[in-house]
Short mmCIF file of C-alpha atoms in Angstrom, two decimals:
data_model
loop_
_atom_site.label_atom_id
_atom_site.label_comp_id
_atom_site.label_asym_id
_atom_site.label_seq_id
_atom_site.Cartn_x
_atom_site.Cartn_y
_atom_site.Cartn_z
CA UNK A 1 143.16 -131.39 -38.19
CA UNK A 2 139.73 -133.44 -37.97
CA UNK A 3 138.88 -135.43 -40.32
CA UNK A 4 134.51 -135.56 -40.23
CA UNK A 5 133.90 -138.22 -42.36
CA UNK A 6 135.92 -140.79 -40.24
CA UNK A 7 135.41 -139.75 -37.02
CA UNK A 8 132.83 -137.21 -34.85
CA UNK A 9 135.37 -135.57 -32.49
CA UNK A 10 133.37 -134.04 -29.47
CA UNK A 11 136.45 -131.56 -29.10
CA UNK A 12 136.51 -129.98 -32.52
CA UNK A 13 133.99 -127.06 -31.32
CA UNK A 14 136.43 -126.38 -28.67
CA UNK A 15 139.71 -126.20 -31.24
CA UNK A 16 137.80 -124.09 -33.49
CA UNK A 17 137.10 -121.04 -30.85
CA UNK A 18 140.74 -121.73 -29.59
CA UNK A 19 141.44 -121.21 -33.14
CA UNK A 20 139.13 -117.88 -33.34
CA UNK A 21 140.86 -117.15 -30.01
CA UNK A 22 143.71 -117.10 -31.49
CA UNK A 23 143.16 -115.15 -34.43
CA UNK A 24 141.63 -112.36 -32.91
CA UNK A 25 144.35 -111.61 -30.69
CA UNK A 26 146.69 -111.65 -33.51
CA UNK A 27 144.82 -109.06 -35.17
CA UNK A 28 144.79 -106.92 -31.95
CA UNK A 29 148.79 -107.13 -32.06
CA UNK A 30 148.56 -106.31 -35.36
CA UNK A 31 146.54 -103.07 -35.03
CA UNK A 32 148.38 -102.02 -31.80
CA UNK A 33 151.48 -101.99 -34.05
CA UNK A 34 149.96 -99.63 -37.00
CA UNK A 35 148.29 -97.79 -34.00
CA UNK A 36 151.83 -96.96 -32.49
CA UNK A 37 153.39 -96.52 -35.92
CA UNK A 38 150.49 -94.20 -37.08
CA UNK A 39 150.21 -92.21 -33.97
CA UNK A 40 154.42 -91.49 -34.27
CA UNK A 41 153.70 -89.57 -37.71
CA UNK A 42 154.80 -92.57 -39.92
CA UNK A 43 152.80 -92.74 -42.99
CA UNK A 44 150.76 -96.56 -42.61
CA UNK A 45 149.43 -96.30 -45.80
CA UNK A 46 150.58 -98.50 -48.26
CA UNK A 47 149.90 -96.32 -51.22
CA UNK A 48 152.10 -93.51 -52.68
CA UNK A 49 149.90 -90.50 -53.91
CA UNK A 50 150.35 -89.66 -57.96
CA UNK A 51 153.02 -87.11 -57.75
CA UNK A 52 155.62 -88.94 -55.27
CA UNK A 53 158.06 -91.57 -54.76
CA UNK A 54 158.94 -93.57 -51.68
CA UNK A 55 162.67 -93.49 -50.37
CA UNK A 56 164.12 -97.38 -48.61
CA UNK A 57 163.25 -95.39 -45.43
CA UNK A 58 159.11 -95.21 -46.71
CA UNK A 59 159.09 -91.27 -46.72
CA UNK A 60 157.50 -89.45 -49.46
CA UNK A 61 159.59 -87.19 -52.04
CA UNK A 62 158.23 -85.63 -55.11
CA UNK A 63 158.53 -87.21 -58.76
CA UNK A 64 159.33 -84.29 -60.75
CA UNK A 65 157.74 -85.98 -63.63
CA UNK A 66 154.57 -85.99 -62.55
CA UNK A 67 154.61 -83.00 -59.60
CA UNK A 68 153.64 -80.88 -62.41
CA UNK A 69 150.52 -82.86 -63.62
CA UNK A 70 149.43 -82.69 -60.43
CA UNK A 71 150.03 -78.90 -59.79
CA UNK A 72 148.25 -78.54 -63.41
CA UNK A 73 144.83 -80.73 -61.77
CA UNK A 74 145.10 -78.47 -59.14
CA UNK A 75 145.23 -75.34 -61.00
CA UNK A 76 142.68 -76.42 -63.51
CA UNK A 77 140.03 -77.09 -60.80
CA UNK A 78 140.53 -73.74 -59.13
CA UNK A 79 139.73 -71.94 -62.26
CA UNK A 80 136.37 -73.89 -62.15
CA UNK A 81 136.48 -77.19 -64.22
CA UNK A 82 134.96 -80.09 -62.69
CA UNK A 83 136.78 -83.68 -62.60
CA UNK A 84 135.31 -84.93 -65.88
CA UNK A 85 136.24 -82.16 -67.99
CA UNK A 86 139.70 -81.75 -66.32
CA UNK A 87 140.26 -85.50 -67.26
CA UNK A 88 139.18 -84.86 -71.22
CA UNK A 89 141.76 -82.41 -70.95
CA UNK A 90 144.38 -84.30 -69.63
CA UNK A 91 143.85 -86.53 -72.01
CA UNK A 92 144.07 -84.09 -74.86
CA UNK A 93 147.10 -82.99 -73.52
CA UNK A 94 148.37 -87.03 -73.95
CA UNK A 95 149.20 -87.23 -70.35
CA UNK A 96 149.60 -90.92 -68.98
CA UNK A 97 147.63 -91.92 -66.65
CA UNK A 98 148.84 -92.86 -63.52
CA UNK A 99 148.32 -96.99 -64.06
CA UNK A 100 150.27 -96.23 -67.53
CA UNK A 101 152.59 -94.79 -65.68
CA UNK A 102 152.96 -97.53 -63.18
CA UNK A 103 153.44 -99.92 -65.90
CA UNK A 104 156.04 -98.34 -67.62
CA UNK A 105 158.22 -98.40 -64.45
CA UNK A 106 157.14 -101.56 -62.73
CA UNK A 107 155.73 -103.23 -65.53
CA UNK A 108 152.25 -103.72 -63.69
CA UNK A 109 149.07 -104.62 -65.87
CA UNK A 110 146.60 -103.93 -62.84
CA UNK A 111 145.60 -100.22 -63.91
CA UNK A 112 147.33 -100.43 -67.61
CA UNK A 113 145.25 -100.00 -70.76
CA UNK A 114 147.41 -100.69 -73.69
CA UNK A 115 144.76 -99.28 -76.44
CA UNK A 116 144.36 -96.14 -74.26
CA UNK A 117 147.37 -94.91 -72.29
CA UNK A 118 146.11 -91.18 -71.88
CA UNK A 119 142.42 -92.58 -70.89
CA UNK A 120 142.32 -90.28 -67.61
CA UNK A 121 138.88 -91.22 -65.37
CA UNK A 122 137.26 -88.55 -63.34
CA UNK A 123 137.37 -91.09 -60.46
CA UNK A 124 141.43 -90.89 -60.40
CA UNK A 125 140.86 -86.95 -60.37
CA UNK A 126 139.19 -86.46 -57.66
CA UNK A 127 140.95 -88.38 -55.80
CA UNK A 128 143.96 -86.65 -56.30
CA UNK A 129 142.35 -83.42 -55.52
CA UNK A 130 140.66 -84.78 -52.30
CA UNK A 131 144.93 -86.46 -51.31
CA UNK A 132 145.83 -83.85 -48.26
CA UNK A 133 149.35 -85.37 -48.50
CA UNK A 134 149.71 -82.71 -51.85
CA UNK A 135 150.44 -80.06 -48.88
CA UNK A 136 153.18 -81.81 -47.13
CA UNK A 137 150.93 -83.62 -44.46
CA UNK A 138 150.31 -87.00 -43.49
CA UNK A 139 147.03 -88.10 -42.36
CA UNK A 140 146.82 -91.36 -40.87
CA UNK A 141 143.49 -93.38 -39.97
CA UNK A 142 141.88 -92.08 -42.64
CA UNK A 143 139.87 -96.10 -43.34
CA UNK A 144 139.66 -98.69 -41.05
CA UNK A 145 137.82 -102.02 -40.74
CA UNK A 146 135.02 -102.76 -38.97
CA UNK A 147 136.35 -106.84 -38.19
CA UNK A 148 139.21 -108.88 -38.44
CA UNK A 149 137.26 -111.40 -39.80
CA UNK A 150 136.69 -108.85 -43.01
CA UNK A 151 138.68 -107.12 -45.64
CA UNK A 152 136.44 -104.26 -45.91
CA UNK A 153 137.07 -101.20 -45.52
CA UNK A 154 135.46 -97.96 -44.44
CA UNK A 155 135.75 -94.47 -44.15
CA UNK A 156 136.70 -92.92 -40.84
CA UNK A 157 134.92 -89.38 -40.23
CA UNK A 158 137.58 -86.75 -39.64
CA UNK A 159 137.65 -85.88 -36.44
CA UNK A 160 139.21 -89.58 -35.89
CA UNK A 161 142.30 -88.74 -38.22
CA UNK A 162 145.48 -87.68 -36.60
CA UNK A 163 147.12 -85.52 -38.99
CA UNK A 164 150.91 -84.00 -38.85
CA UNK A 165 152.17 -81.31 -40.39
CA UNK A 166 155.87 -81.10 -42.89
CA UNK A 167 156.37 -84.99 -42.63
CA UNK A 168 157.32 -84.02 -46.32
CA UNK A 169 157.82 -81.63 -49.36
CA UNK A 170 154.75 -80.25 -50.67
CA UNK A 171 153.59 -79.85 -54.31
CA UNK A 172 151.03 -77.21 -53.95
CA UNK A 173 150.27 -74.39 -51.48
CA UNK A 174 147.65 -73.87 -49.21
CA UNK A 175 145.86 -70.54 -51.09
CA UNK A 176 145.72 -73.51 -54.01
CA UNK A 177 144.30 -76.32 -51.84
CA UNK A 178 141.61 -74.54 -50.66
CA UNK A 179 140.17 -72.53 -53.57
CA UNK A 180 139.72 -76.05 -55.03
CA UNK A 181 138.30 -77.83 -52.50
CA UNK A 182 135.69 -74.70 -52.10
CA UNK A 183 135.10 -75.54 -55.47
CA UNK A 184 135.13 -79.19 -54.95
CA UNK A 185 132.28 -78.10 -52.67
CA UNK A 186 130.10 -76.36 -54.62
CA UNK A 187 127.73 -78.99 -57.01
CA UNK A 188 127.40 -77.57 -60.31
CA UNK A 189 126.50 -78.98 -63.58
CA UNK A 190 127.30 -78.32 -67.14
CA UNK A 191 125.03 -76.88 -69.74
CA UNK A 192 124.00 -79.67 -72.40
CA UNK A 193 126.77 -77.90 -74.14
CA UNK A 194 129.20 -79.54 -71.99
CA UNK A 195 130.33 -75.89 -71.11
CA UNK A 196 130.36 -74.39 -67.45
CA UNK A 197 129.18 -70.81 -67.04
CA UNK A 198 131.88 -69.35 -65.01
CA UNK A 199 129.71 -68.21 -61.95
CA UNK A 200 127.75 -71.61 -61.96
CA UNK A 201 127.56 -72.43 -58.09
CA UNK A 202 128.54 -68.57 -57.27
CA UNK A 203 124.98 -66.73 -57.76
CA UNK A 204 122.17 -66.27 -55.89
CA UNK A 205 118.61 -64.95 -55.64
CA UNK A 206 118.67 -62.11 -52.93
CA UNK A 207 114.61 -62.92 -52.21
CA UNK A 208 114.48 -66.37 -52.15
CA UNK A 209 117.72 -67.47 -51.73
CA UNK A 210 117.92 -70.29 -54.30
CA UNK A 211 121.08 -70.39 -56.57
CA UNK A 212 120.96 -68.71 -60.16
CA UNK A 213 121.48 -71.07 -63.25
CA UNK A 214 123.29 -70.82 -66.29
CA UNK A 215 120.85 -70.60 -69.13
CA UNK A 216 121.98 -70.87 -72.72
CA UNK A 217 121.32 -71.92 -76.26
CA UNK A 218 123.55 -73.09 -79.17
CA UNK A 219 121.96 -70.08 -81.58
CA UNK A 220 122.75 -67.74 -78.83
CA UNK A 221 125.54 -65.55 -78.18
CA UNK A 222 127.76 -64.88 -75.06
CA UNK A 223 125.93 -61.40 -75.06
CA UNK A 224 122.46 -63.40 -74.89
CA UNK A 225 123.37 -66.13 -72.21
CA UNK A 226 122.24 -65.52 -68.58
CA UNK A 227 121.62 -66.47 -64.99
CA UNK A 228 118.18 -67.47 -63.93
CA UNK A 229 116.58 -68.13 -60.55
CA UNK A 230 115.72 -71.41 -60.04
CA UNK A 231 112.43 -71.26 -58.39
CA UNK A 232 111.43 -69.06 -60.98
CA UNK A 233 112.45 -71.49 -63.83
CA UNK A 234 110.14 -74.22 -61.63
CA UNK A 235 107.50 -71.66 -61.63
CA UNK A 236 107.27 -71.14 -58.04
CA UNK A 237 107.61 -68.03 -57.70
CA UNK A 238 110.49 -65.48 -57.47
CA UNK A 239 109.43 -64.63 -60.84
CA UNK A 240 111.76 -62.00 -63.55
CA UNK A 241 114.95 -63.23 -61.40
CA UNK A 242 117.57 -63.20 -63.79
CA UNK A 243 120.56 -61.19 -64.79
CA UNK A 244 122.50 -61.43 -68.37
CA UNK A 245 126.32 -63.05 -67.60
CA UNK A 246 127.83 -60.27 -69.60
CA UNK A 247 126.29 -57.51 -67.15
CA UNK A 248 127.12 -59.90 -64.33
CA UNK A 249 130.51 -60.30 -65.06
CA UNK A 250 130.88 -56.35 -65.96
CA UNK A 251 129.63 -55.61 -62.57
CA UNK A 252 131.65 -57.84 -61.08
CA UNK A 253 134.80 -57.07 -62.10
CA UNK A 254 134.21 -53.45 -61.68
CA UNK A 255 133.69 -54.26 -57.51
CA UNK A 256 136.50 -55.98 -57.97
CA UNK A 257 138.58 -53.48 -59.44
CA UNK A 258 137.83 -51.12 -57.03
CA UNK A 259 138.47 -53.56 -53.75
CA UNK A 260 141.57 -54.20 -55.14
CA UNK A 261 142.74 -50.37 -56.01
CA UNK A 262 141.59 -49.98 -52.06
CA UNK A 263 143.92 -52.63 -50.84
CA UNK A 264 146.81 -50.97 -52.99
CA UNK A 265 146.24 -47.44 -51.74
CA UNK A 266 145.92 -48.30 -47.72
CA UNK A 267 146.10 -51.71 -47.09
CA UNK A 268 145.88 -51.19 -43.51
CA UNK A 269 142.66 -48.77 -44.09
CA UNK A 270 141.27 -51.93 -46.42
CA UNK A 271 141.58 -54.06 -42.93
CA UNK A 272 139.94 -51.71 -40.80
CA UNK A 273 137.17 -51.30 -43.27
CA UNK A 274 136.54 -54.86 -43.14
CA UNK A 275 137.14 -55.10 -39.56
CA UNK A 276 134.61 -52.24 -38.76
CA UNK A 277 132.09 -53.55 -41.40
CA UNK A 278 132.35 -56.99 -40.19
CA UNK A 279 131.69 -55.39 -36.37
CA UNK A 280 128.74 -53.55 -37.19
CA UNK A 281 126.89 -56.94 -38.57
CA UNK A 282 128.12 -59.32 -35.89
CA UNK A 283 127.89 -57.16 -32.59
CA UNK A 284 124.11 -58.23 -31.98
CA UNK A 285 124.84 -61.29 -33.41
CA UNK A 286 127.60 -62.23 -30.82
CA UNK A 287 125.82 -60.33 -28.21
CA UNK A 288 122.88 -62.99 -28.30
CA UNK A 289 125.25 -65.75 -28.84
CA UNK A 290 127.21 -64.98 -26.09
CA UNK A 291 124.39 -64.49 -23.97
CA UNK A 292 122.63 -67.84 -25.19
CA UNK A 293 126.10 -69.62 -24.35
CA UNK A 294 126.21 -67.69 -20.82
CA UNK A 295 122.19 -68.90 -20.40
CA UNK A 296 123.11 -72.76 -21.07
CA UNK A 297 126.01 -73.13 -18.77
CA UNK A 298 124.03 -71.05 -15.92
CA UNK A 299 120.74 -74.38 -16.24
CA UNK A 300 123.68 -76.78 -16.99
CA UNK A 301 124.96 -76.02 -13.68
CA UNK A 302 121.43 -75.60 -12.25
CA UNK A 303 120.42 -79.21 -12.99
CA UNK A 304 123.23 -80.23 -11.38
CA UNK A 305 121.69 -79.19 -8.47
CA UNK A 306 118.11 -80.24 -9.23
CA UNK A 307 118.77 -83.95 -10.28
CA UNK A 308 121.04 -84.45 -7.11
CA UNK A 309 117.72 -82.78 -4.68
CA UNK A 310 115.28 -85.04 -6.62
CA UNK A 311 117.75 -88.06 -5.68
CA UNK A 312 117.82 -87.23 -2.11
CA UNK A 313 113.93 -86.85 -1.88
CA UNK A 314 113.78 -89.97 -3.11
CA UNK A 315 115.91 -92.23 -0.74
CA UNK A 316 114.03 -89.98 1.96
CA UNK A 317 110.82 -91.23 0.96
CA UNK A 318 109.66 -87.84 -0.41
CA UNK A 319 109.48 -88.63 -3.80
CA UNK A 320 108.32 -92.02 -5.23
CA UNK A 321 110.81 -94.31 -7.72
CA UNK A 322 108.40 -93.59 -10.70
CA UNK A 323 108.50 -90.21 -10.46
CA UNK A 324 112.27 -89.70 -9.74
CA UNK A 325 112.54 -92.19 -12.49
CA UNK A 326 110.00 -89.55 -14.88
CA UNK A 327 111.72 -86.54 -13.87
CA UNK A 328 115.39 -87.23 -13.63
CA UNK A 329 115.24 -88.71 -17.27
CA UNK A 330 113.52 -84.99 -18.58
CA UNK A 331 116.26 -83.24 -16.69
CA UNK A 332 118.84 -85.70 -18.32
CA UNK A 333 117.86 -85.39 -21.30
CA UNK A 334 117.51 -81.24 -20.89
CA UNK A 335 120.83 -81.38 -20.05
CA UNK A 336 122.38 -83.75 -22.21
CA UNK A 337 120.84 -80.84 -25.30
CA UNK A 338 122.11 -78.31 -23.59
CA UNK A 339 125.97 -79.96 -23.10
CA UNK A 340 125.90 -80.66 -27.36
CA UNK A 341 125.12 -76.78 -27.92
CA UNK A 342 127.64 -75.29 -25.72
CA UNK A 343 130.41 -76.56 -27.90
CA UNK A 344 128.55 -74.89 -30.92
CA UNK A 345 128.17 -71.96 -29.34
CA UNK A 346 131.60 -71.66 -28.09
CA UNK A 347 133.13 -72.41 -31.83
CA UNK A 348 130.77 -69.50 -33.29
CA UNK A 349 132.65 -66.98 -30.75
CA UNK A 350 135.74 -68.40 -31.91
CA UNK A 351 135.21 -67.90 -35.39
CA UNK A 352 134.34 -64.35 -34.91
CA UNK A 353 137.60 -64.08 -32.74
CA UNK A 354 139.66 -65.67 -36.14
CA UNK A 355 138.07 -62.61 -38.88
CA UNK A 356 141.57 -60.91 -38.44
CA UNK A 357 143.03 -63.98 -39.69
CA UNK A 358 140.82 -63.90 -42.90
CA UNK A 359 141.76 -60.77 -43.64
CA UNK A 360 145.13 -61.20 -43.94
CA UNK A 361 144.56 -64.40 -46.10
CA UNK A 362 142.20 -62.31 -48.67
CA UNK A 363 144.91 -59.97 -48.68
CA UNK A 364 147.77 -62.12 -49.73
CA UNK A 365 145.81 -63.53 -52.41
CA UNK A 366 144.82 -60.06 -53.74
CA UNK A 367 148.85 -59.11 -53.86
CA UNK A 368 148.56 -61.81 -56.92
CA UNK A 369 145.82 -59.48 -58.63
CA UNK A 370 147.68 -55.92 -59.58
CA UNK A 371 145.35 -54.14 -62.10
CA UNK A 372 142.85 -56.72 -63.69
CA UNK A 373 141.42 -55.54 -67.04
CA UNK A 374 139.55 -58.95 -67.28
CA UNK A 375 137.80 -61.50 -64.57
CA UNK A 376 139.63 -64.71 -65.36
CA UNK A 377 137.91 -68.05 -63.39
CA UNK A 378 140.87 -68.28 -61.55
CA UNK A 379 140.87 -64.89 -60.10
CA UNK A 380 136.66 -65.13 -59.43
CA UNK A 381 137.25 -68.70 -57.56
CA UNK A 382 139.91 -67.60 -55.16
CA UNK A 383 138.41 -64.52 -54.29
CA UNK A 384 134.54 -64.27 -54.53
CA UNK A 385 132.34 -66.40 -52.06
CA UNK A 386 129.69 -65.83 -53.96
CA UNK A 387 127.29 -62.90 -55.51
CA UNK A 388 123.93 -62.16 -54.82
CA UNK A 389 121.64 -60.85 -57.33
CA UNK A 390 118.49 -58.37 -56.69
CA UNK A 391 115.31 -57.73 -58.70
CA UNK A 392 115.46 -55.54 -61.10
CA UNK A 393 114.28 -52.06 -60.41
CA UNK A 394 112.24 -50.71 -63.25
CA UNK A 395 110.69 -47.54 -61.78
CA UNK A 396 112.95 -45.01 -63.14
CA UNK A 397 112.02 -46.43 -67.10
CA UNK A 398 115.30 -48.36 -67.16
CA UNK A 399 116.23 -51.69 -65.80
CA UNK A 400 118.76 -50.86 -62.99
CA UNK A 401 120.35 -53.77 -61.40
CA UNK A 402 121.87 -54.73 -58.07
CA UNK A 403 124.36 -57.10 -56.91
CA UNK A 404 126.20 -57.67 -53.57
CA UNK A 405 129.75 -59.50 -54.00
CA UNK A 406 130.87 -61.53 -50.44
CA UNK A 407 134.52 -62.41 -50.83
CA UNK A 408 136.09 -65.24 -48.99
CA UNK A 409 137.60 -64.94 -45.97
CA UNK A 410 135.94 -61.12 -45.47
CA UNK A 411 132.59 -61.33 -46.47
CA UNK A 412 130.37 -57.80 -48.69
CA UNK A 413 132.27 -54.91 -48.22
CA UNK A 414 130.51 -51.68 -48.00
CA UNK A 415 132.39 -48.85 -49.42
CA UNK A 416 131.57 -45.39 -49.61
CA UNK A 417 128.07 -44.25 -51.97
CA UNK A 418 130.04 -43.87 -54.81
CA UNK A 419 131.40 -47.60 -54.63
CA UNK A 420 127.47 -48.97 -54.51
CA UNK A 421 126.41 -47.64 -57.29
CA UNK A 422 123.45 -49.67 -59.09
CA UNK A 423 124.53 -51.70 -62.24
CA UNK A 424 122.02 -50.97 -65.59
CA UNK A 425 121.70 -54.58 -66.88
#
């Protein structure tokens, strides 16, 4: 309400932090209220995922026209297709896009194209696939902004989310969620084919490590194609890693086949197996860890002690300022390491406490799986963690082959001789 040109009010630098004053608490009200909403399990997001609707009450129900194009993304990822491809096939499939879709209900132009109503965008994919609310959740606090003062937004790490469980009807399982965001996970990249080798992101070189590419050629055949080591392709070493994807695949299904005829014969033998195998490789492993964690707490507890001594020499006069000031920021800082690893430590015990759990997950998705004849993507994505390959062993005048297979949830199981037999490639 000043008017500079006519007149130079001495109290307008005062009105305008009254003003800022005033704005800022309004936006504290404001976030107090979404803060109380969002921590009672109300859903503060303003958006409704591709696959639901919103009731006059603001919960979530599922559109059962487009619940199954989102079951379909789903599936299509877990057999291995990344979000580009899975878009090209939407498209070919002449599914609207979600901003078609919006127009056609609400008559909306924002996300509309008119020349391309099927033109699906990898970006829209992905984020579908990355929407937790699929499974029936609601996570709130996902974004947040750093200052009233600006409409930009950022992403909140996850441990500041506050998530609640069957706040609605879920599209998808949870077997289905997380076989595609453990695909989601692993970076792989077509050929210049545009084709993806079905164990691309799944293979690895049992000497150095490195992941196993997908090598082939146009003039080649499926016969010819292959997995190659990729510090051996960069000629650094590791060299004559490779492994034809035929042979690959054989082998694999045949471990397959045989951890599945196990689980169908005894499936409480299968767990025990497991259980025993996984035993045998983490007893030292705990053993040290638990030891480590038993170690930290003992000096946590011990510099307790120490710092508090080197602060009474010091008002006594023993010890001078500098040096209390030297030492008790070593000890600090000794203990403030050893208070970030307990927490590690403590989670790796855990885990090894939660195997049981995995096995009963990897067994539930096996049920699916009754006698494969064939390894579909599907069945390799929700089962395998990955493969490691071995150099080839050419002293018997043949190239014999070996490959360990680590499913998820259980890890390489180690079956009797006749179950680790060597692959010819």
């Amino acid at each position: 309400g000043v008017d500079s040109e006519r007149e130079d009010n001495d109290f307008t630098p005062f009105r305008n932090i009254i003003n800022e004053w005033y704005a800022k608490d309004t936006s504290k009200k404001i976030r107090a209220v979404f803060r109380n909403k969002g921590m009672s399990g109300q859903r503060i997001s303003t958006q409704t995922p591709y696959g639901y609707l919103r009731n006059e009450a603001g919960s979530l129900y599922v559109d059962e026209e487009t619940a199954p194009n989102v079951r379909l993304i789903f599936r299509l990822c877990a057999e291995g297709n990344g979000p580009g491809k899975i878009a090209r096939m939407l498209k070919e499939q002449e599914i609207p896009t979600p901003g078609t879709l919006e127009f056609q209900r609400t008559g909306r132009t924002r996300r509309y194209h008119p020349d391309d109503p099927c033109r699906w965008n990898s970006d829209t994919v992905a984020d579908i696939l990355e929407q937790d609310s699929y499974l029936g959740r609601t996570s709130n606090f996902k974004f947040s902004r750093i200052s009233y003062k600006s409409k930009k937004t950022v992403a909140n790490p996850p441990g500041k989310w506050v998530t609640f469980e069957n706040t609605h009807e879920a599209i998808i399982d949870v077997e289905l969620w997380n076989a595609a965001q453990k695909i989601r996970s692993q970076r792989r990249r077509p050929t210049k084919m545009g084709e993806m080798g079905m164990f691309s992101g799944l293979t690895y070189c049992a000497d150095c490590g490195s992941k196993l590419y997908h090598c082939r050629s146009g003039s080649w055949t499926y016969e010819q194609e292959c997995y190659n080591c990729s510090t051996h392709k960069s000629h650094k070493g590791c060299f004559g890693h490779y492994i034809r994807a035929v042979v690959l695949e054989q082998l694999v299904l045949q471990n397959l086949q045989r951890v599945i005829a196990y689980v169908q014969e005894d499936e409480n033998e299968f767990a025990r197996l497991v259980m025993r195998n996984q035993a045998a490789a983490q007893a030292a492993e705990q053993m040290q860890t638990r030891r480590l964690l038993e170690k930290n707490t003992r000096r946590m507890n011990e510099l307790d002690t120490i710092i508090q001594r080197l602060y009474e020499d010091n008002i006594s006069g023993k010890l001078t300022d500098e040096r209390f000031k030297k030492l008790s920021e070593a000890y600090e800082q000794e203990q403030t390491a050893l208070r970030e690893s307990v927490p590690a430590l403590a989670a790796q015990l855990q885990d090894a406490d939660d195997k049981m759990l995995g096995v009963q997950h990897f067994l539930r998705a096996v049920r699916k799986y009754t006698q494969p004849e064939k390894l579909t993507p599907a069945m390799l994505r929700e089962l395998v963690e990955k493969v490691v390959v071995y150099a080839p062993d050419k002293s018997s005048g043949n190239r014999v082959q070996r490959i360990d297979v680590y499913y998820t949830f259980i890890g390489k199981i180690d079956f009797s001789p006749e179950y680790s037999k060597k692959g010819t490639a």
